Backbone atoms as SQL, in Angstrom:
CREATE TABLE atoms (id INTEGER PRIMARY KEY, chain TEXT, resi INTEGER, resn TEXT, atom TEXT, x REAL, y REAL, z REAL);
INSERT INTO atoms VALUES
  (1, 'A', 1, 'MET', 'N', 112.141, 91.376, 82.982),
  (2, 'A', 1, 'MET', 'CA', 112.620, 92.116, 84.027),
  (3, 'A', 1, 'MET', 'C', 111.543, 92.684, 84.319),
  (4, 'A', 2, 'ARG', 'N', 111.443, 93.487, 85.359),
  (5, 'A', 2, 'ARG', 'CA', 109.965, 94.355, 85.855),
  (6, 'A', 2, 'ARG', 'C', 109.956, 95.843, 86.023),
  (7, 'A', 3, 'ILE', 'N', 109.533, 96.570, 85.326),
  (8, 'A', 3, 'ILE', 'CA', 110.003, 98.108, 85.586),
  (9, 'A', 3, 'ILE', 'C', 108.656, 98.691, 86.063),
  (10, 'A', 4, 'ALA', 'N', 108.980, 99.246, 86.806),
  (11, 'A', 4, 'ALA', 'CA', 107.355, 100.461, 87.382),
  (12, 'A', 4, 'ALA', 'C', 107.881, 101.800, 86.735),
  (13, 'A', 5, 'SER', 'N', 107.000, 102.288, 85.641),
  (14, 'A', 5, 'SER', 'CA', 106.996, 103.611, 85.536),
  (15, 'A', 5, 'SER', 'C', 106.810, 104.432, 86.365),
  (16, 'A', 6, 'ILE', 'N', 106.355, 105.606, 86.433),
  (17, 'A', 6, 'ILE', 'CA', 105.618, 106.609, 87.645),
  (18, 'A', 6, 'ILE', 'C', 105.881, 107.788, 86.779),
  (19, 'A', 7, 'THR', 'N', 104.498, 108.706, 87.235),
  (20, 'A', 7, 'THR', 'CA', 104.690, 109.549, 86.150),
  (21, 'A', 7, 'THR', 'C', 103.781, 110.468, 87.518),
  (22, 'A', 8, 'PHE', 'N', 104.143, 112.113, 87.196),
  (23, 'A', 8, 'PHE', 'CA', 103.012, 112.714, 88.455),
  (24, 'A', 8, 'PHE', 'C', 102.232, 113.730, 87.232),
  (25, 'A', 9, 'SER', 'N', 102.407, 113.398, 86.118),
  (26, 'A', 9, 'SER', 'CA', 101.748, 114.674, 85.256),
  (27, 'A', 9, 'SER', 'C', 100.445, 114.590, 85.069),
  (28, 'A', 10, 'LYS', 'N', 99.564, 115.455, 84.732),
  (29, 'A', 10, 'LYS', 'CA', 98.404, 115.899, 84.593),
  (30, 'A', 10, 'LYS', 'C', 98.095, 115.504, 82.541),
  (31, 'A', 11, 'ASN', 'N', 98.973, 116.183, 82.207),
  (32, 'A', 11, 'ASN', 'CA', 98.936, 116.502, 80.990),
  (33, 'A', 11, 'ASN', 'C', 98.676, 115.025, 79.674),
  (34, 'A', 12, 'GLU', 'N', 97.981, 114.996, 79.177),
  (35, 'A', 12, 'GLU', 'CA', 97.627, 114.168, 78.395),
  (36, 'A', 12, 'GLU', 'C', 98.455, 114.186, 76.873),
  (37, 'A', 13, 'MET', 'N', 99.654, 114.929, 76.341),
  (38, 'A', 13, 'MET', 'CA', 100.991, 114.984, 75.803),
  (39, 'A', 13, 'MET', 'C', 101.621, 114.393, 76.027),
  (40, 'A', 14, 'TYR', 'N', 101.702, 114.899, 77.454),
  (41, 'A', 14, 'TYR', 'CA', 103.194, 114.253, 78.377),
  (42, 'A', 14, 'TYR', 'C', 102.864, 112.785, 78.646),
  (43, 'A', 15, 'SER', 'N', 102.075, 112.195, 78.882),
  (44, 'A', 15, 'SER', 'CA', 101.205, 110.748, 79.390),
  (45, 'A', 15, 'SER', 'C', 101.492, 110.000, 77.354),
  (46, 'A', 16, 'LEU', 'N', 101.450, 110.988, 76.730),
  (47, 'A', 16, 'LEU', 'CA', 101.437, 110.171, 75.310),
  (48, 'A', 16, 'LEU', 'C', 103.264, 109.395, 75.039),
  (49, 'A', 17, 'SER', 'N', 103.910, 110.316, 75.498),
  (50, 'A', 17, 'SER', 'CA', 105.632, 110.341, 75.342),
  (51, 'A', 17, 'SER', 'C', 106.098, 109.110, 76.692),
  (52, 'A', 18, 'VAL', 'N', 105.155, 109.303, 77.894),
  (53, 'A', 18, 'VAL', 'CA', 105.111, 107.895, 78.649),
  (54, 'A', 18, 'VAL', 'C', 104.991, 106.589, 78.186),
  (55, 'A', 19, 'ALA', 'N', 103.704, 106.910, 77.384),
  (56, 'A', 19, 'ALA', 'CA', 103.275, 105.455, 76.923),
  (57, 'A', 19, 'ALA', 'C', 104.297, 105.090, 75.921),
  (58, 'A', 20, 'TYR', 'N', 105.131, 106.031, 74.920),
  (59, 'A', 20, 'TYR', 'CA', 105.631, 105.781, 73.560),
  (60, 'A', 20, 'TYR', 'C', 107.216, 104.704, 74.835),
  (61, 'A', 21, 'GLY', 'N', 107.870, 105.483, 75.598),
  (62, 'A', 21, 'GLY', 'CA', 108.417, 104.684, 76.537),
  (63, 'A', 21, 'GLY', 'C', 108.406, 103.801, 76.845),
  (64, 'A', 22, 'MET', 'N', 106.873, 103.257, 77.723),
  (65, 'A', 22, 'MET', 'CA', 106.987, 101.591, 78.016),
  (66, 'A', 22, 'MET', 'C', 106.529, 100.985, 77.241),
  (67, 'A', 23, 'ALA', 'N', 105.974, 101.359, 75.936),
  (68, 'A', 23, 'ALA', 'CA', 106.295, 100.236, 74.923),
  (69, 'A', 23, 'ALA', 'C', 107.431, 100.060, 74.278),
  (70, 'A', 24, 'ALA', 'N', 108.414, 100.822, 74.444),
  (71, 'A', 24, 'ALA', 'CA', 109.591, 100.604, 74.080),
  (72, 'A', 24, 'ALA', 'C', 110.252, 99.436, 74.988),
  (73, 'A', 25, 'LEU', 'N', 109.981, 99.656, 76.246),
  (74, 'A', 25, 'LEU', 'CA', 110.405, 98.914, 77.134),
  (75, 'A', 25, 'LEU', 'C', 109.992, 96.898, 77.166),
  (76, 'A', 26, 'GLU', 'N', 108.488, 97.301, 76.826),
  (77, 'A', 26, 'GLU', 'CA', 107.615, 95.946, 76.778),
  (78, 'A', 26, 'GLU', 'C', 108.156, 95.430, 75.345),
  (79, 'A', 27, 'LYS', 'N', 108.670, 96.020, 74.586),
  (80, 'A', 27, 'LYS', 'CA', 109.038, 95.326, 73.125),
  (81, 'A', 27, 'LYS', 'C', 110.258, 94.842, 73.263),
  (82, 'A', 28, 'SER', 'N', 111.279, 95.309, 74.605),
  (83, 'A', 28, 'SER', 'CA', 112.499, 94.359, 74.810),
  (84, 'A', 28, 'SER', 'C', 112.090, 93.556, 75.771),
  (85, 'A', 29, 'ASN', 'N', 110.673, 93.006, 76.315),
  (86, 'A', 29, 'ASN', 'CA', 110.665, 91.715, 76.862),
  (87, 'A', 29, 'ASN', 'C', 110.341, 91.987, 78.239),
  (88, 'A', 30, 'ALA', 'N', 110.077, 93.635, 78.415),
  (89, 'A', 30, 'ALA', 'CA', 110.374, 94.174, 80.205),
  (90, 'A', 30, 'ALA', 'C', 108.394, 94.070, 80.438),
  (91, 'A', 31, 'VAL', 'N', 108.515, 93.742, 82.047),
  (92, 'A', 31, 'VAL', 'CA', 107.105, 93.358, 82.479),
  (93, 'A', 31, 'VAL', 'C', 106.608, 94.956, 83.021),
  (94, 'A', 32, 'THR', 'N', 106.011, 95.692, 82.215),
  (95, 'A', 32, 'THR', 'CA', 105.865, 97.100, 82.926),
  (96, 'A', 32, 'THR', 'C', 104.577, 97.209, 83.406),
  (97, 'A', 33, 'SER', 'N', 104.431, 98.091, 84.276),
  (98, 'A', 33, 'SER', 'CA', 103.401, 98.926, 84.861),
  (99, 'A', 33, 'SER', 'C', 103.693, 100.016, 85.402),
  (100, 'A', 34, 'LEU', 'N', 102.462, 101.218, 85.067),
  (101, 'A', 34, 'LEU', 'CA', 102.044, 102.591, 85.213),
  (102, 'A', 34, 'LEU', 'C', 101.738, 102.869, 86.743),
  (103, 'A', 35, 'PHE', 'N', 102.394, 103.416, 87.429),
  (104, 'A', 35, 'PHE', 'CA', 101.577, 104.713, 88.221),
  (105, 'A', 35, 'PHE', 'C', 101.687, 105.823, 87.858),
  (106, 'A', 36, 'LYS', 'N', 100.744, 106.320, 88.453),
  (107, 'A', 36, 'LYS', 'CA', 100.377, 107.602, 88.415),
  (108, 'A', 36, 'LYS', 'C', 100.163, 108.577, 89.854),
  (109, 'A', 37, 'ILE', 'N', 101.188, 109.151, 90.382),
  (110, 'A', 37, 'ILE', 'CA', 101.216, 109.226, 91.866),
  (111, 'A', 37, 'ILE', 'C', 101.186, 110.714, 91.538),
  (112, 'A', 38, 'ASN', 'N', 100.494, 111.276, 93.193),
  (113, 'A', 38, 'ASN', 'CA', 100.041, 112.747, 93.250),
  (114, 'A', 38, 'ASN', 'C', 100.518, 113.069, 94.628),
  (115, 'A', 39, 'ASP', 'N', 100.200, 114.022, 95.268),
  (116, 'A', 39, 'ASP', 'CA', 100.711, 114.475, 96.802),
  (117, 'A', 39, 'ASP', 'C', 99.505, 113.637, 97.572),
  (118, 'A', 40, 'LYS', 'N', 98.273, 113.201, 97.165),
  (119, 'A', 40, 'LYS', 'CA', 97.389, 112.989, 98.073),
  (120, 'A', 40, 'LYS', 'C', 97.647, 111.222, 97.963),
  (121, 'A', 41, 'ASN', 'N', 97.994, 110.592, 96.860),
  (122, 'A', 41, 'ASN', 'CA', 97.998, 109.517, 97.350),
  (123, 'A', 41, 'ASN', 'C', 99.515, 108.290, 96.977),
  (124, 'A', 42, 'ARG', 'N', 100.417, 109.323, 96.955),
  (125, 'A', 42, 'ARG', 'CA', 101.615, 109.353, 97.543),
  (126, 'A', 42, 'ARG', 'C', 101.963, 107.632, 98.127),
  (127, 'A', 43, 'ASP', 'N', 101.885, 107.507, 99.352),
  (128, 'A', 43, 'ASP', 'CA', 102.108, 106.180, 99.984),
  (129, 'A', 43, 'ASP', 'C', 101.730, 105.195, 99.711),
  (130, 'A', 44, 'GLU', 'N', 100.372, 105.111, 99.134),
  (131, 'A', 44, 'GLU', 'CA', 99.288, 103.920, 99.215),
  (132, 'A', 44, 'GLU', 'C', 99.952, 102.966, 97.785),
  (133, 'A', 45, 'LYS', 'N', 100.131, 104.478, 96.870),
  (134, 'A', 45, 'LYS', 'CA', 101.126, 104.051, 95.084),
  (135, 'A', 45, 'LYS', 'C', 102.338, 103.450, 95.856),
  (136, 'A', 46, 'LEU', 'N', 103.064, 104.222, 96.582),
  (137, 'A', 46, 'LEU', 'CA', 104.458, 103.352, 96.485),
  (138, 'A', 46, 'LEU', 'C', 104.348, 102.562, 96.692),
  (139, 'A', 47, 'ILE', 'N', 103.604, 101.950, 97.880),
  (140, 'A', 47, 'ILE', 'CA', 103.163, 100.237, 98.203),
  (141, 'A', 47, 'ILE', 'C', 102.899, 99.987, 97.103),
  (142, 'A', 48, 'ASP', 'N', 102.113, 100.160, 96.512),
  (143, 'A', 48, 'ASP', 'CA', 101.459, 99.487, 95.201),
  (144, 'A', 48, 'ASP', 'C', 102.941, 99.005, 94.116),
  (145, 'A', 49, 'VAL', 'N', 103.678, 100.220, 94.055),
  (146, 'A', 49, 'VAL', 'CA', 105.266, 99.996, 93.340),
  (147, 'A', 49, 'VAL', 'C', 105.634, 98.770, 94.029),
  (148, 'A', 50, 'LEU', 'N', 106.296, 98.849, 95.360),
  (149, 'A', 50, 'LEU', 'CA', 107.178, 97.438, 95.850),
  (150, 'A', 50, 'LEU', 'C', 106.131, 96.309, 95.750),
  (151, 'A', 51, 'ASN', 'N', 104.683, 96.470, 96.009),
  (152, 'A', 51, 'ASN', 'CA', 104.271, 94.847, 96.201),
  (153, 'A', 51, 'ASN', 'C', 104.365, 94.497, 94.466),
  (154, 'A', 52, 'PHE', 'N', 104.824, 95.562, 93.458),
  (155, 'A', 52, 'PHE', 'CA', 104.904, 94.893, 91.479),
  (156, 'A', 52, 'PHE', 'C', 106.352, 94.474, 91.390),
  (157, 'A', 53, 'GLU', 'N', 107.557, 94.513, 92.920),
  (158, 'A', 53, 'GLU', 'CA', 108.532, 93.951, 92.710),
  (159, 'A', 53, 'GLU', 'C', 109.164, 94.138, 91.428),
  (160, 'A', 54, 'PRO', 'N', 109.198, 95.616, 91.274),
  (161, 'A', 54, 'PRO', 'CA', 110.343, 96.251, 90.087),
  (162, 'A', 54, 'PRO', 'C', 111.740, 95.554, 90.436),
  (163, 'A', 55, 'TYR', 'N', 112.708, 95.466, 89.475),
  (164, 'A', 55, 'TYR', 'CA', 113.850, 95.588, 89.670),
  (165, 'A', 55, 'TYR', 'C', 114.366, 97.547, 89.080),
  (166, 'A', 56, 'LEU', 'N', 113.435, 98.047, 88.395),
  (167, 'A', 56, 'LEU', 'CA', 113.857, 98.948, 88.137),
  (168, 'A', 56, 'LEU', 'C', 112.554, 100.106, 87.846),
  (169, 'A', 57, 'VAL', 'N', 112.832, 101.155, 88.595),
  (170, 'A', 57, 'VAL', 'CA', 111.961, 102.488, 88.741),
  (171, 'A', 57, 'VAL', 'C', 112.596, 103.403, 87.892),
  (172, 'A', 58, 'VAL', 'N', 111.581, 103.745, 86.930),
  (173, 'A', 58, 'VAL', 'CA', 111.568, 105.251, 86.069),
  (174, 'A', 58, 'VAL', 'C', 110.540, 106.006, 86.331),
  (175, 'A', 59, 'PHE', 'N', 111.260, 107.420, 86.599),
  (176, 'A', 59, 'PHE', 'CA', 110.606, 108.571, 87.048),
  (177, 'A', 59, 'PHE', 'C', 110.117, 109.048, 85.668),
  (178, 'A', 60, 'HIS', 'N', 108.950, 109.607, 84.944),
  (179, 'A', 60, 'HIS', 'CA', 109.091, 110.465, 83.959),
  (180, 'A', 60, 'HIS', 'C', 108.564, 112.086, 84.815),
  (181, 'A', 61, 'VAL', 'N', 109.686, 112.455, 85.259),
  (182, 'A', 61, 'VAL', 'CA', 109.054, 113.986, 85.768),
  (183, 'A', 61, 'VAL', 'C', 108.407, 114.630, 84.741),
  (184, 'A', 62, 'SER', 'N', 107.706, 115.778, 85.467),
  (185, 'A', 62, 'SER', 'CA', 107.206, 117.179, 84.958),
  (186, 'A', 62, 'SER', 'C', 108.074, 118.091, 85.875),
  (187, 'A', 63, 'TYR', 'N', 107.889, 119.520, 85.354),
  (188, 'A', 63, 'TYR', 'CA', 108.366, 120.643, 85.908),
  (189, 'A', 63, 'TYR', 'C', 107.366, 120.600, 87.568),
  (190, 'A', 64, 'HIS', 'N', 108.376, 121.630, 88.377),
  (191, 'A', 64, 'HIS', 'CA', 108.033, 121.322, 89.678),
  (192, 'A', 64, 'HIS', 'C', 107.186, 119.980, 90.816),
  (193, 'A', 65, 'SER', 'N', 108.087, 119.221, 90.292),
  (194, 'A', 65, 'SER', 'CA', 107.611, 118.028, 91.050),
  (195, 'A', 65, 'SER', 'C', 109.247, 118.021, 91.713),
  (196, 'A', 66, 'TYR', 'N', 109.645, 118.629, 92.119),
  (197, 'A', 66, 'TYR', 'CA', 111.090, 117.562, 92.339),
  (198, 'A', 66, 'TYR', 'C', 110.835, 117.669, 93.759),
  (199, 'A', 67, 'VAL', 'N', 109.962, 117.930, 94.844),
  (200, 'A', 67, 'VAL', 'CA', 109.739, 117.725, 96.343),
  (201, 'A', 67, 'VAL', 'C', 109.045, 116.286, 96.452),
  (202, 'A', 68, 'LEU', 'N', 108.103, 116.033, 95.361),
  (203, 'A', 68, 'LEU', 'CA', 107.359, 114.767, 95.091),
  (204, 'A', 68, 'LEU', 'C', 108.295, 113.450, 94.709),
  (205, 'A', 69, 'LEU', 'N', 109.020, 114.090, 93.762),
  (206, 'A', 69, 'LEU', 'CA', 110.324, 113.268, 93.132),
  (207, 'A', 69, 'LEU', 'C', 111.464, 112.229, 94.766),
  (208, 'A', 70, 'LYS', 'N', 111.965, 113.628, 95.457),
  (209, 'A', 70, 'LYS', 'CA', 112.720, 113.658, 96.309),
  (210, 'A', 70, 'LYS', 'C', 111.968, 112.499, 97.350),
  (211, 'A', 71, 'TYR', 'N', 110.562, 112.850, 97.936),
  (212, 'A', 71, 'TYR', 'CA', 110.191, 111.659, 98.262),
  (213, 'A', 71, 'TYR', 'C', 109.492, 110.165, 98.009),
  (214, 'A', 72, 'CYS', 'N', 109.448, 110.711, 96.788),
  (215, 'A', 72, 'CYS', 'CA', 109.355, 109.114, 96.668),
  (216, 'A', 72, 'CYS', 'C', 110.354, 108.185, 96.264),
  (217, 'A', 73, 'CYS', 'N', 111.833, 108.829, 96.159),
  (218, 'A', 73, 'CYS', 'CA', 113.085, 108.156, 95.858),
  (219, 'A', 73, 'CYS', 'C', 113.410, 107.972, 97.357),
  (220, 'A', 74, 'GLU', 'N', 113.524, 108.648, 98.443),
  (221, 'A', 74, 'GLU', 'CA', 113.514, 108.329, 99.413),
  (222, 'A', 74, 'GLU', 'C', 113.004, 107.116, 100.350),
  (223, 'A', 75, 'PHE', 'N', 111.531, 107.398, 100.137),
  (224, 'A', 75, 'PHE', 'CA', 110.823, 106.074, 100.297),
  (225, 'A', 75, 'PHE', 'C', 111.064, 104.596, 100.110),
  (226, 'A', 76, 'LEU', 'N', 111.369, 104.682, 98.398),
  (227, 'A', 76, 'LEU', 'CA', 111.698, 103.611, 97.458),
  (228, 'A', 76, 'LEU', 'C', 112.582, 103.121, 98.214),
  (229, 'A', 77, 'LYS', 'N', 113.776, 103.800, 98.209),
  (230, 'A', 77, 'LYS', 'CA', 115.441, 103.447, 98.640),
  (231, 'A', 77, 'LYS', 'C', 115.244, 102.524, 100.066),
  (232, 'A', 78, 'LYS', 'N', 114.460, 103.603, 101.159),
  (233, 'A', 78, 'LYS', 'CA', 114.236, 103.334, 102.136),
  (234, 'A', 78, 'LYS', 'C', 113.928, 101.374, 102.536),
  (235, 'A', 79, 'ASN', 'N', 112.946, 100.918, 101.782),
  (236, 'A', 79, 'ASN', 'CA', 112.469, 100.174, 101.976),
  (237, 'A', 79, 'ASN', 'C', 113.106, 98.866, 101.189),
  (238, 'A', 80, 'ARG', 'N', 113.749, 99.571, 99.670),
  (239, 'A', 80, 'ARG', 'CA', 114.546, 98.113, 98.542),
  (240, 'A', 80, 'ARG', 'C', 115.531, 99.240, 98.582),
  (241, 'A', 81, 'GLU', 'N', 116.943, 99.126, 99.499),
  (242, 'A', 81, 'GLU', 'CA', 117.660, 100.057, 98.763),
  (243, 'A', 81, 'GLU', 'C', 118.374, 99.162, 97.402),
  (244, 'A', 82, 'ASN', 'N', 118.255, 98.251, 96.816),
  (245, 'A', 82, 'ASN', 'CA', 119.040, 97.910, 96.120),
  (246, 'A', 82, 'ASN', 'C', 118.220, 98.235, 94.453),
  (247, 'A', 83, 'LEU', 'N', 117.186, 99.142, 94.434),
  (248, 'A', 83, 'LEU', 'CA', 116.169, 99.211, 93.593),
  (249, 'A', 83, 'LEU', 'C', 117.260, 100.286, 92.657),
  (250, 'A', 84, 'VAL', 'N', 117.208, 99.695, 91.461),
  (251, 'A', 84, 'VAL', 'CA', 117.527, 100.919, 90.817),
  (252, 'A', 84, 'VAL', 'C', 116.747, 101.669, 90.252),
  (253, 'A', 85, 'ILE', 'N', 117.338, 103.135, 90.170),
  (254, 'A', 85, 'ILE', 'CA', 115.955, 104.251, 90.249),
  (255, 'A', 85, 'ILE', 'C', 116.298, 104.890, 88.890),
  (256, 'A', 86, 'ILE', 'N', 115.912, 105.487, 87.996),
  (257, 'A', 86, 'ILE', 'CA', 115.877, 106.513, 86.764),
  (258, 'A', 86, 'ILE', 'C', 115.352, 107.389, 86.442),
  (259, 'A', 87, 'VAL', 'N', 115.538, 108.449, 86.704),
  (260, 'A', 87, 'VAL', 'CA', 114.483, 109.734, 86.282),
  (261, 'A', 87, 'VAL', 'C', 114.929, 110.462, 84.908),
  (262, 'A', 88, 'CYS', 'N', 113.656, 110.727, 84.563),
  (263, 'A', 88, 'CYS', 'CA', 113.940, 111.553, 82.758),
  (264, 'A', 88, 'CYS', 'C', 113.031, 112.334, 83.030),
  (265, 'A', 89, 'ASN', 'N', 112.891, 113.256, 82.028),
  (266, 'A', 89, 'ASN', 'CA', 112.047, 114.350, 81.778),
  (267, 'A', 89, 'ASN', 'C', 111.687, 113.751, 80.328),
  (268, 'A', 90, 'ASN', 'N', 111.721, 113.144, 79.627),
  (269, 'A', 90, 'ASN', 'CA', 110.824, 112.693, 78.237),
  (270, 'A', 90, 'ASN', 'C', 111.781, 111.621, 77.617),
  (271, 'A', 91, 'VAL', 'N', 111.039, 110.487, 77.699),
  (272, 'A', 91, 'VAL', 'CA', 111.651, 109.440, 76.987),
  (273, 'A', 91, 'VAL', 'C', 112.114, 109.414, 75.940),
  (274, 'A', 92, 'ALA', 'N', 110.940, 109.839, 75.052),
  (275, 'A', 92, 'ALA', 'CA', 111.140, 110.016, 73.438),
  (276, 'A', 92, 'ALA', 'C', 112.044, 110.876, 73.113);
């Protein structure tokens, strides 16, 4: 299974949690890729996510990212409506 992990945070400690979650997914034989998205690169990175052809997208959200999260979800669903999206604050 191909799983795209998306994070908005620049916080190093939060990145450790995301890495832990990705490692757990990879241990279950998933193919994962991490995409760091912000307001300036969002369209370019979301196209990269679609080109990765994931079955599942996991958003590792941080506080104050609702507007960006909403935009990303709408963009992804518009382009691939059967995509499964999970939103979590802290995988660990």
